[in-house]
XYZ file of C-alpha atoms in Angstrom:
573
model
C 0.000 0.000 0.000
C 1.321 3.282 -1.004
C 2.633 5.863 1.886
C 0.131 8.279 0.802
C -2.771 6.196 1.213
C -1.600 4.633 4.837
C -1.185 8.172 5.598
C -4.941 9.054 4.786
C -6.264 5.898 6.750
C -3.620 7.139 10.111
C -5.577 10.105 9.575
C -9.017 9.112 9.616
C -8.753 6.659 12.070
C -7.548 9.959 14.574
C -10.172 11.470 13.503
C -12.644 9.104 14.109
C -11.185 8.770 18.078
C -11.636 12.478 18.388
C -15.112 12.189 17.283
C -15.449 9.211 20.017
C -13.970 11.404 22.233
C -13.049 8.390 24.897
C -11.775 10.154 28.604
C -10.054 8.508 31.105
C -13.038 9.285 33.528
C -17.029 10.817 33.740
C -18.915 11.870 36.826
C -22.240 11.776 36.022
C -25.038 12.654 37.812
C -23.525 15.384 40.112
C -24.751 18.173 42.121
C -21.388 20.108 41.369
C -20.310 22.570 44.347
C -17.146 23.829 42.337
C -15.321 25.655 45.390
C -15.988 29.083 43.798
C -19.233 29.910 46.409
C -21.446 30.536 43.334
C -24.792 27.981 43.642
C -24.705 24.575 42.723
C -26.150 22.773 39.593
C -26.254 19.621 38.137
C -23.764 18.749 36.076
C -20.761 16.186 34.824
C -17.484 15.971 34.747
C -14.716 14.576 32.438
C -11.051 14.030 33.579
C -8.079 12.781 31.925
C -4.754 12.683 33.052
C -4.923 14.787 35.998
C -7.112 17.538 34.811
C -10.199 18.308 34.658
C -10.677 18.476 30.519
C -14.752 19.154 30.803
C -17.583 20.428 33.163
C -20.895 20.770 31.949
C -24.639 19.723 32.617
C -24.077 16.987 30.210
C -20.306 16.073 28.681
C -20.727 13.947 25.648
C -18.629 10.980 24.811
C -17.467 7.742 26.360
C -15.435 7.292 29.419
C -13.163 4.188 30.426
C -14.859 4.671 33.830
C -18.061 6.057 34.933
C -18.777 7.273 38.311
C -22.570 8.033 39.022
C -22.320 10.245 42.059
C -26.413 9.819 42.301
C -27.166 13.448 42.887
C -24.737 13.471 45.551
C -22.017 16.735 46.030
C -19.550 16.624 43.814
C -16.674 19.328 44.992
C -12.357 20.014 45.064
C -10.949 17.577 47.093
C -10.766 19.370 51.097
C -7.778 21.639 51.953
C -6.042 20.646 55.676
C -4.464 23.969 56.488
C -3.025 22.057 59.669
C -1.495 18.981 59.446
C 0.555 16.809 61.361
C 0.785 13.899 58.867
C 4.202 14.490 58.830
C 5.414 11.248 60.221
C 1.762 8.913 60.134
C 2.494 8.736 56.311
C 5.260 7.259 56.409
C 3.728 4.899 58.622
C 1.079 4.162 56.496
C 0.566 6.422 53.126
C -3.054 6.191 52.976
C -3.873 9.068 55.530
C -7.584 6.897 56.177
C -8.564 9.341 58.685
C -8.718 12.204 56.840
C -8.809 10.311 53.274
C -12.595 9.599 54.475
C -13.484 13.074 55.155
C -12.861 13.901 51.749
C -9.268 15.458 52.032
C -6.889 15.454 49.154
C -4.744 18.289 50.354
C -2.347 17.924 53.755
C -0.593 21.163 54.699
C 2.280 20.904 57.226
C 4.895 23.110 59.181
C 3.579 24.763 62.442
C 6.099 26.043 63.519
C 8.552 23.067 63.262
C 8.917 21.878 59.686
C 10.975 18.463 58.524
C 13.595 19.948 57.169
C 16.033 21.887 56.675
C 17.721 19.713 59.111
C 21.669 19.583 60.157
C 23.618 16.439 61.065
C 22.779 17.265 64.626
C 19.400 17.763 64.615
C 18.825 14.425 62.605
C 20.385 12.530 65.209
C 18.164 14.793 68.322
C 15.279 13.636 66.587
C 16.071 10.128 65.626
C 16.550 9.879 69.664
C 13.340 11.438 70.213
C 11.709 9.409 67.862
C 8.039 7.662 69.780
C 5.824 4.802 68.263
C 7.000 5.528 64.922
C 10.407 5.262 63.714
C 11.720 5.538 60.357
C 15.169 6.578 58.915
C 15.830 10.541 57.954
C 17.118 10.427 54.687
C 16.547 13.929 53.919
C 18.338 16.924 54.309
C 15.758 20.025 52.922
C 12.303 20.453 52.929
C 11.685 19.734 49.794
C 13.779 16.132 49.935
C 11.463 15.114 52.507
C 8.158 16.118 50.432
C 10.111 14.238 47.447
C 10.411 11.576 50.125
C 7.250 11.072 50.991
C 5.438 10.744 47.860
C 8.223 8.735 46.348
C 7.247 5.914 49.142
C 3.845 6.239 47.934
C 1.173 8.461 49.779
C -3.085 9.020 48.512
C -3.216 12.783 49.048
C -1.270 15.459 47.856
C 0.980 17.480 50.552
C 2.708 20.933 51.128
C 4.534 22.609 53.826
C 5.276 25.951 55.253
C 9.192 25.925 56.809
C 9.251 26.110 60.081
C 10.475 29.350 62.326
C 11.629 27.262 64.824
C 13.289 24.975 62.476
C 15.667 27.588 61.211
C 16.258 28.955 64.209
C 17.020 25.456 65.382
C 19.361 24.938 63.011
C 21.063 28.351 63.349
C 20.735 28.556 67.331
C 20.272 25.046 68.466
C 17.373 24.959 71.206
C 18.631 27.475 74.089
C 17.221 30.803 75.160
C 19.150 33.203 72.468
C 18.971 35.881 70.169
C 20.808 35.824 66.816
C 23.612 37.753 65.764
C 23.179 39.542 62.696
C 24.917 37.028 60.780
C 23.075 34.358 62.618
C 19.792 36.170 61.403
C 20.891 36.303 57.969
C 21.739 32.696 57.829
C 17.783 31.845 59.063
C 16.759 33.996 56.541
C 18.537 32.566 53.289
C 17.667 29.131 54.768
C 14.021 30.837 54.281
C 14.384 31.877 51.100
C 16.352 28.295 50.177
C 13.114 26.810 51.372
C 10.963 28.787 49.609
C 12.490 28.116 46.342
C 12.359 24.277 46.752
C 8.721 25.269 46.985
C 7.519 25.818 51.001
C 4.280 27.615 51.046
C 5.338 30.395 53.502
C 6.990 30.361 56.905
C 5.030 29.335 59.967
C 5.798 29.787 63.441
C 4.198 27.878 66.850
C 5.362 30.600 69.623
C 4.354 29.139 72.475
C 6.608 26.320 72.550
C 10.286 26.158 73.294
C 12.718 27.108 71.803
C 9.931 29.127 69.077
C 8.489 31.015 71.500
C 12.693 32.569 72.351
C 11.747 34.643 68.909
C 11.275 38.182 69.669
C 9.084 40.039 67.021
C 11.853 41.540 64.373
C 13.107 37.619 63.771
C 9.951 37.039 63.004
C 9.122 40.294 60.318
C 12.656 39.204 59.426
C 11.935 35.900 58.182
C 8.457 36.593 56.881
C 9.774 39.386 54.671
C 11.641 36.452 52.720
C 8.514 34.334 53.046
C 6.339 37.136 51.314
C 8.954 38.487 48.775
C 8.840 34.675 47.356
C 5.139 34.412 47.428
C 4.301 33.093 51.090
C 2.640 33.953 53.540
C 3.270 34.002 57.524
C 1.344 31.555 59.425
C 1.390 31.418 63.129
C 0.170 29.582 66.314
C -0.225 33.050 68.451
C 2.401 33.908 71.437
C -1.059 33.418 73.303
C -4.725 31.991 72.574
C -5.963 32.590 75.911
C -5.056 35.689 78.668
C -3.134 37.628 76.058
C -4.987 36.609 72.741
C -5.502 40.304 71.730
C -2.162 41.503 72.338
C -1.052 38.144 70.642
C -3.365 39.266 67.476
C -1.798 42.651 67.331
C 1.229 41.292 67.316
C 0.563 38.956 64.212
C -0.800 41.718 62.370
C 2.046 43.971 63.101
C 4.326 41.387 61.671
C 2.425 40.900 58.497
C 2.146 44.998 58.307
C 5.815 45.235 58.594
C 6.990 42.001 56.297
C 4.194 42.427 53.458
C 3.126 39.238 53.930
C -0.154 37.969 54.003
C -1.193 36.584 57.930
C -3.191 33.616 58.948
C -3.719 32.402 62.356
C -3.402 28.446 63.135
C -6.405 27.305 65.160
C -8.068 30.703 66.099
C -9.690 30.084 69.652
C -10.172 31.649 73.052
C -8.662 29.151 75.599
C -10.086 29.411 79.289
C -13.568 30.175 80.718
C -12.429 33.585 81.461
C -11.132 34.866 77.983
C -14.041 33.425 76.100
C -15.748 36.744 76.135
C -12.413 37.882 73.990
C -13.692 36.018 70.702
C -15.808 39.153 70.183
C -13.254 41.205 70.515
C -10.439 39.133 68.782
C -13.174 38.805 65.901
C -13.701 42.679 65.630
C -9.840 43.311 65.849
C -9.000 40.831 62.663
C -11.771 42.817 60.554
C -10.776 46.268 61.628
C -7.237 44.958 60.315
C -9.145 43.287 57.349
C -10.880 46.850 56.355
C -7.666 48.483 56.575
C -6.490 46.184 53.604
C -4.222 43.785 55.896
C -4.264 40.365 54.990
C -5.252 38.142 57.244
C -7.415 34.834 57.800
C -7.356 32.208 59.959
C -8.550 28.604 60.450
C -9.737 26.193 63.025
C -11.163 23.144 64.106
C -14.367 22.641 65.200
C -13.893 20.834 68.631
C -13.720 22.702 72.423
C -10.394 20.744 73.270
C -7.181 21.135 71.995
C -4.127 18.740 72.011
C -0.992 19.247 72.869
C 2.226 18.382 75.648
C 2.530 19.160 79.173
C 5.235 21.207 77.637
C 2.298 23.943 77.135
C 1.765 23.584 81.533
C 5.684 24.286 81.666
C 7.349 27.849 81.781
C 9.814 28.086 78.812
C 12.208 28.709 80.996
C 12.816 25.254 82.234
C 12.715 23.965 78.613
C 15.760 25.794 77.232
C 18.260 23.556 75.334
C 15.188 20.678 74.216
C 13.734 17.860 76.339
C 16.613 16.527 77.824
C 18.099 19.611 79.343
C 14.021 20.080 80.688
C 13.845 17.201 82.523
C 17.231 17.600 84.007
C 16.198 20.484 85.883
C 13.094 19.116 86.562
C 14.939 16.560 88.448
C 16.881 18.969 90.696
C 14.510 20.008 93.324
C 14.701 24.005 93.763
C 13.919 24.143 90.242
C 10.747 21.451 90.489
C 9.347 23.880 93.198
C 9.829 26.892 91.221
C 8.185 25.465 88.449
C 5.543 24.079 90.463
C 4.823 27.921 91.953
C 4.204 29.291 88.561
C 2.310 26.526 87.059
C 0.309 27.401 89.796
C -0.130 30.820 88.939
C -3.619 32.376 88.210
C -2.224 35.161 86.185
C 0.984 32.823 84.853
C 3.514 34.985 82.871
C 3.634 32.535 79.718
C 0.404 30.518 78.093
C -0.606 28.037 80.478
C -2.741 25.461 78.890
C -3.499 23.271 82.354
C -4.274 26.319 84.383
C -7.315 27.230 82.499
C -7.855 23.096 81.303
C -7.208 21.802 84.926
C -6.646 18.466 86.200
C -9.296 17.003 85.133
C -9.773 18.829 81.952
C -6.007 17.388 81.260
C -6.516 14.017 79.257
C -3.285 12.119 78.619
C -3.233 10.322 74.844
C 0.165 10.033 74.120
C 3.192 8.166 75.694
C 6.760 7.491 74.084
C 8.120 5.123 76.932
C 6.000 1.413 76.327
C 5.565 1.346 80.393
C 3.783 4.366 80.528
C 1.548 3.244 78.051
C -1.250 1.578 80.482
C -2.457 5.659 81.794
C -3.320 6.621 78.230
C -7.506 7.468 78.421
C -6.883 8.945 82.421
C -6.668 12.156 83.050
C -4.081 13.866 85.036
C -6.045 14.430 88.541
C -6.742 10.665 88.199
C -3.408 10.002 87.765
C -2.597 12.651 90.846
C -5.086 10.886 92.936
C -3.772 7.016 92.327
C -0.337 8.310 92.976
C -0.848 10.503 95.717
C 0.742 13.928 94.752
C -0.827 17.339 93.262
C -1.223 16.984 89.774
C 1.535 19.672 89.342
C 3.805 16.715 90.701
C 1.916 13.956 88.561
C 3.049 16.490 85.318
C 6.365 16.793 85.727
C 6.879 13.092 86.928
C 5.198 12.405 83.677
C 7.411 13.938 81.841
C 10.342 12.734 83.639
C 9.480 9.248 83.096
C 8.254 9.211 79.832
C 11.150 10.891 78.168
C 8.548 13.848 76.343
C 6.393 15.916 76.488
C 3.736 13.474 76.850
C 0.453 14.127 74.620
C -2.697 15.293 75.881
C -5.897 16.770 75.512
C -7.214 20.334 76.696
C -10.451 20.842 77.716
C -10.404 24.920 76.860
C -13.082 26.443 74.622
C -16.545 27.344 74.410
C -18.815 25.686 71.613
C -20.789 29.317 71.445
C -17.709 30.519 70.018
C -16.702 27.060 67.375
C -20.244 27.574 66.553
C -19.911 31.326 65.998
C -16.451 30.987 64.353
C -17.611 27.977 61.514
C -19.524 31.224 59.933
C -16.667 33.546 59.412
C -15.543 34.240 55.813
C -12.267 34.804 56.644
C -12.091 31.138 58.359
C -10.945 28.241 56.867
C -10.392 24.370 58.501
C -7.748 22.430 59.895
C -7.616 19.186 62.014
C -4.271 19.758 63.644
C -3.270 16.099 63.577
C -1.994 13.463 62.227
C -3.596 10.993 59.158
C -4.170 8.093 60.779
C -5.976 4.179 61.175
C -7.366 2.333 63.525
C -4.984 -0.873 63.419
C -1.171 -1.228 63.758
C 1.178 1.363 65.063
C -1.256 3.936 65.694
C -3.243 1.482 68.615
C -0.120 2.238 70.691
C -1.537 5.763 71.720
C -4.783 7.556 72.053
C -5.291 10.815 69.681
C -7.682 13.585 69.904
C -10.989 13.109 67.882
C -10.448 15.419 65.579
C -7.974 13.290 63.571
C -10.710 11.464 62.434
C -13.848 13.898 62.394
C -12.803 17.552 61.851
C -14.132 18.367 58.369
C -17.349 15.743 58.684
C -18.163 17.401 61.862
C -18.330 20.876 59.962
C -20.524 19.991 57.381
C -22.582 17.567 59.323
C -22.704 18.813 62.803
C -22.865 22.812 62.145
C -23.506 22.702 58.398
C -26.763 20.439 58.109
C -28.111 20.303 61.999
C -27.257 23.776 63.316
C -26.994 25.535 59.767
C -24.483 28.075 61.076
C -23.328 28.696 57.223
C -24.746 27.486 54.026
C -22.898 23.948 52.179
C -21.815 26.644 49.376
C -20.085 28.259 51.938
C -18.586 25.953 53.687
C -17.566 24.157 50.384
C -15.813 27.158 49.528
C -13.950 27.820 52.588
C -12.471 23.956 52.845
C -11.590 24.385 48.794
C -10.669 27.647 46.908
C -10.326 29.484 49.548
C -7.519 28.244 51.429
C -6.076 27.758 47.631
C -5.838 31.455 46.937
C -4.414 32.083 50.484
C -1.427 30.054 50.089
C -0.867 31.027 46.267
C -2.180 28.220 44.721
C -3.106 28.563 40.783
C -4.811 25.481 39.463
C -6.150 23.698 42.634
C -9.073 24.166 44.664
C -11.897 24.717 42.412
C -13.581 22.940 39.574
C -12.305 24.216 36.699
C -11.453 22.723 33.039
C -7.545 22.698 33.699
C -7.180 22.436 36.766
C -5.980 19.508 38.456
C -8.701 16.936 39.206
C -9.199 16.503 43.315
C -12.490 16.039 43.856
C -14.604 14.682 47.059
C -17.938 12.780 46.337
C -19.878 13.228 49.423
C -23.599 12.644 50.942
C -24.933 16.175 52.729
C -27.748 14.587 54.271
C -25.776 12.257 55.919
C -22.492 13.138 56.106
C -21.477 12.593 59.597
C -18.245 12.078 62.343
C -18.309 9.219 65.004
C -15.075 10.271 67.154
C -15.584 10.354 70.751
C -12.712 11.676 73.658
C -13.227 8.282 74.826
C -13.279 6.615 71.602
C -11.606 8.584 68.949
C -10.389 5.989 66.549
C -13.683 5.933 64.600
C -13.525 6.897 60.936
C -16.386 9.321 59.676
C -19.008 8.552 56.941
C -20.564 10.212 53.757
C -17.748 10.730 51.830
C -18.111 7.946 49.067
C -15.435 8.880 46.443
C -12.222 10.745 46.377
C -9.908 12.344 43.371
C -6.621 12.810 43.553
C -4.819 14.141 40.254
C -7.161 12.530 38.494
C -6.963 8.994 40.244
C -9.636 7.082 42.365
C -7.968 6.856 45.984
C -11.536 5.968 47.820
C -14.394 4.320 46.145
C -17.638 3.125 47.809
C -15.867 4.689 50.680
C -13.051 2.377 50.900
C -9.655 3.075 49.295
C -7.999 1.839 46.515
C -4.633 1.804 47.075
C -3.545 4.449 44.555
C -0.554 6.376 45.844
C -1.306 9.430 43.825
C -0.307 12.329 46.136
C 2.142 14.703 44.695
C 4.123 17.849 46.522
C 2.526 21.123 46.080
C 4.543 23.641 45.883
C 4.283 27.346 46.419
C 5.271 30.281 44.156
C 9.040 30.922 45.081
C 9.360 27.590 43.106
C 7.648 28.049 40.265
C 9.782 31.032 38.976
C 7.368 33.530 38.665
C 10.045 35.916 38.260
C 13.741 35.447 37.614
C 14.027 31.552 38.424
C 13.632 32.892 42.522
C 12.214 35.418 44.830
C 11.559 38.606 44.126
C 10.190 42.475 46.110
C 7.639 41.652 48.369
C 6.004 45.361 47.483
C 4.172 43.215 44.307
C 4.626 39.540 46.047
C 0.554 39.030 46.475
C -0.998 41.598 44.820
C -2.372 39.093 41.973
C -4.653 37.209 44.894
C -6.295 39.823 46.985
């Protein structure tokens, strides 16, 4: 046959598989939310690849697979502006605990990020290391986010750099300030982790040694953040007695750097600062109306989790955990610490003076013989041993080798209720991706690990309709996407990439208890991740299609780096 003719039949044969126009996958049958807060309408959805190549009421052609979502919400995958998957996927890549909630995005770094780390402070942590151990490889941020999804991991994941990290790195963990060379150091290690693609720099200041940063560090290092695209994210000097002055702070920071603000876990912590939400509320929309940028996020639970580190002055935690529990063992400095933990008024943020003793649940143990008190709370503990709880704490800690993980009993559901309708809030579960089966049965975990984003949409969404679904849709998706810079994710769009989240409103629901928190939520059938089924029928698949996001600074949006924060974010506000 001649060339010509073979050519002719090559052609026609492409033609006739455009005409079929076969994609990799169709949703059909959708009640498409698509992130942007406009109404919904029925619709469908092709994919191939990883994108999203059509969205309309009805897209034509043949698919290799069909997914009917049977009038179900169709939506972009959820955003986790707080995670601490950061070692549970290695453990186990599948992140089923938030996976089931519909989340195809994990960001990380509150204050401490996984990398960059030094010779020094790989071999700290490897010695700190509780039920999960693994090997640190890695040397950067970005080698660790390579890491990960080179093991093989279902959601995608990002990460500020942490404040504390640097300054780790630069500082060690004592009570210092840095030099001017010191400071410049942080700050190119910044701007080096910004260019391997870190969404911003975060900061967690009320934990040692973060909390030794005095404000100019801190405009310091989020001036680099925001002249590469990022933004400044921080776990306030205070959530409780000084939460205003803590807010002030934040905003002065962001004023001073350029760089957009948003505020981990916004909350008023103790009975008697819970009349401050008002007021903390009114002073981030003053700042707001001023044109400052600033959000926050939160999840929708009255307890927090944390250490007993947060019951400890900072003090007595200079130089890391085992230069804390030395002192701890030398009695002058027990009683001293004792006297202010004691403190009504305490000079740093006391979480157990507001939580008390038997608002102080204890989840999480490092040493195997400790293990047996996980589910009591600390005045139980104080009672079978005998001492004041103050005593039980620091014994804890002394015995344990940590900080020892507990729960907080600190908020008031008026205000989670009030705060799931701000349009300035987005969500975060502030934990770790978990299961209920292997390592993760050696400790407890706070319930929002496994219910967080069900609980908003079925809880205050559907029962006590304190926003609409559009809103909420919209705050979990494209929101949190054009805070941290993010072009092609978070809404359903024909080129972006295709995470979605099939889910049930009407019965869309979480099942974690305090006492029983290891319960995965339901009404979340399907999930998406660049453009590959990880859940179906609510189970998952197996797919490890998770990339690493990565923020502007890596993209070269200007010269191959970072560039004037002056014109850093005016594209997204």
């Amino acid at each position: 046959m001649k060339p010509q003719i073979l050519a002719l039949l090559a052609a026609l044969t492409l033609a006739s598989g455009a005409q079929a126009a076969t994609h990799d996958l169709i949703i059909r049958n959708a009640m498409i939310y698509d992130g942007s807060g406009s109404p919904p309408f029925a619709g469908e959805i092709a994919i191939d690849g990883d994108r999203i190549t059509a969205l309309a009421p009805h897209v034509s052609g043949k698919a290799r697979k069909v997914i009917d979502a049977g009038g179900k919400a169709v939506s972009p995958g959820f955003i986790n502006m707080l995670s601490w998957a950061t070692e549970s996927l290695i453990a186990d890549g599948r992140g089923l605990s938030e996976l089931k909630q519909g989340i195809t995005l994990q960001v990380m770094g509150e204050g401490t990020s996984m990398g960059p780390i030094s010779p020094e402070m790989k071999a700290r942590e490897t010695r700190r290391m509780g039920d999960i151990k693994y090997d640190i490889t890695w040397s950067s941020l970005d080698d660790y986010l390579t890491t990960l999804t080179a093991r093989g991991i279902a959601q995608n994941v990002a990460s500020f750099v942490g404040a504390a990290t640097v300054r780790e790195y630069v500082l060690g963990e004592g009570d210092v300030d840095p030099t001017p060379e010191q400071l410049a150091q942080m700050r190119k290690l910044v701007v080096t982790a910004m260019e391997g693609g870190a969404l911003g720099v975060g900061s967690s200041l009320i934990y040692a040694p973060a909390n030794y940063a005095e404000t100019p560090e801190l405009i310091a290092l989020a001036t680099d953040a925001g002249r590469c695209g990022g933004i400044y994210i921080s776990h306030m000097r205070s959530e409780g007695d000084r939460l205003l002055e803590a807010i002030d702070e934040l905003i002065e920071i962001s004023a001073r750097s350029g760089a957009p603000a948003e505020i981990y876990h916004l909350k008023a912590g103790g009975r008697p600062n819970w009349p401050k939400m008002d007021l903390a509320i009114a002073r981030i929309e003053a700042a707001r109306a001023q044109g400052h940028r600033i959000t926050a996020d939160m999840y929708t639970y009255t307890a927090g989790s944390t250490g007993l580190d947060a019951a400890m002055p900072p003090w007595v935690q200079a130089g890391g955990v085992e230069a804390w529990i030395a002192r701890l063992r030398d009695p002058a400095t027990r009683a001293k610490v004792i006297g202010e933990m004691r403190e009504t008024r305490p000079r740093f943020e006391n979480l157990y003076i507001h939580a008390g003793a038997e608002g102080t649940l204890l989840v999480g143990f490092k040493n195997p013989a400790m293990k047996g008190l996980t589910g009591k709370t600390l005045a139980e503990v104080a009672m079978a041993r005998g001492v004041s709880p103050e005593d039980a704490a620091i014994d804890l800690v002394i015995e344990d080798g940590s900080r020892v993980q507990v729960v907080y009993f600190l908020m008031s559901e008026d205000n989670v209720r009030k705060q799931t309708a701000l349009p300035w809030m987005s969500f975060a579960s502030d934990a770790s991706a978990q299961a209920p089966e292997g390592v993760f049965l050696q400790s407890s975990t706070h319930p929002r690990a496994y219910g967080n984003f069900a609980r908003l949409l079925g809880k205050y969404v559907r029962e006590e309709k304190t926003t609409t679904l559009t809103d909420a849709v919209h705050r979990l998706t494209s929101m949190p996407a054009r805070n941290l810079g993010l072009h092609d994710r978070g809404e359903l769009k024909v080129g972006y990439f295709a995470d979605l989240v099939i889910f049930d409103p009407a019965t869309i629901a979480d099942h974690a208890e305090y006492a029983a928190p290891r319960q995965f939520s339901t009404g979340v059938s399907e999930v998406i991740v660049n453009g590959k089924l990880v859940l179906a029928g609510g189970e998952p698949t197996g797919a490890a299609a998770g990339q690493v996001v990565r923020g502007r600074g890596w993209t070269g949006w200007s010269d191959g780096g970072c560039r004037d924060s002056a014109k850093a974010w005016s594209w997204a506000w």
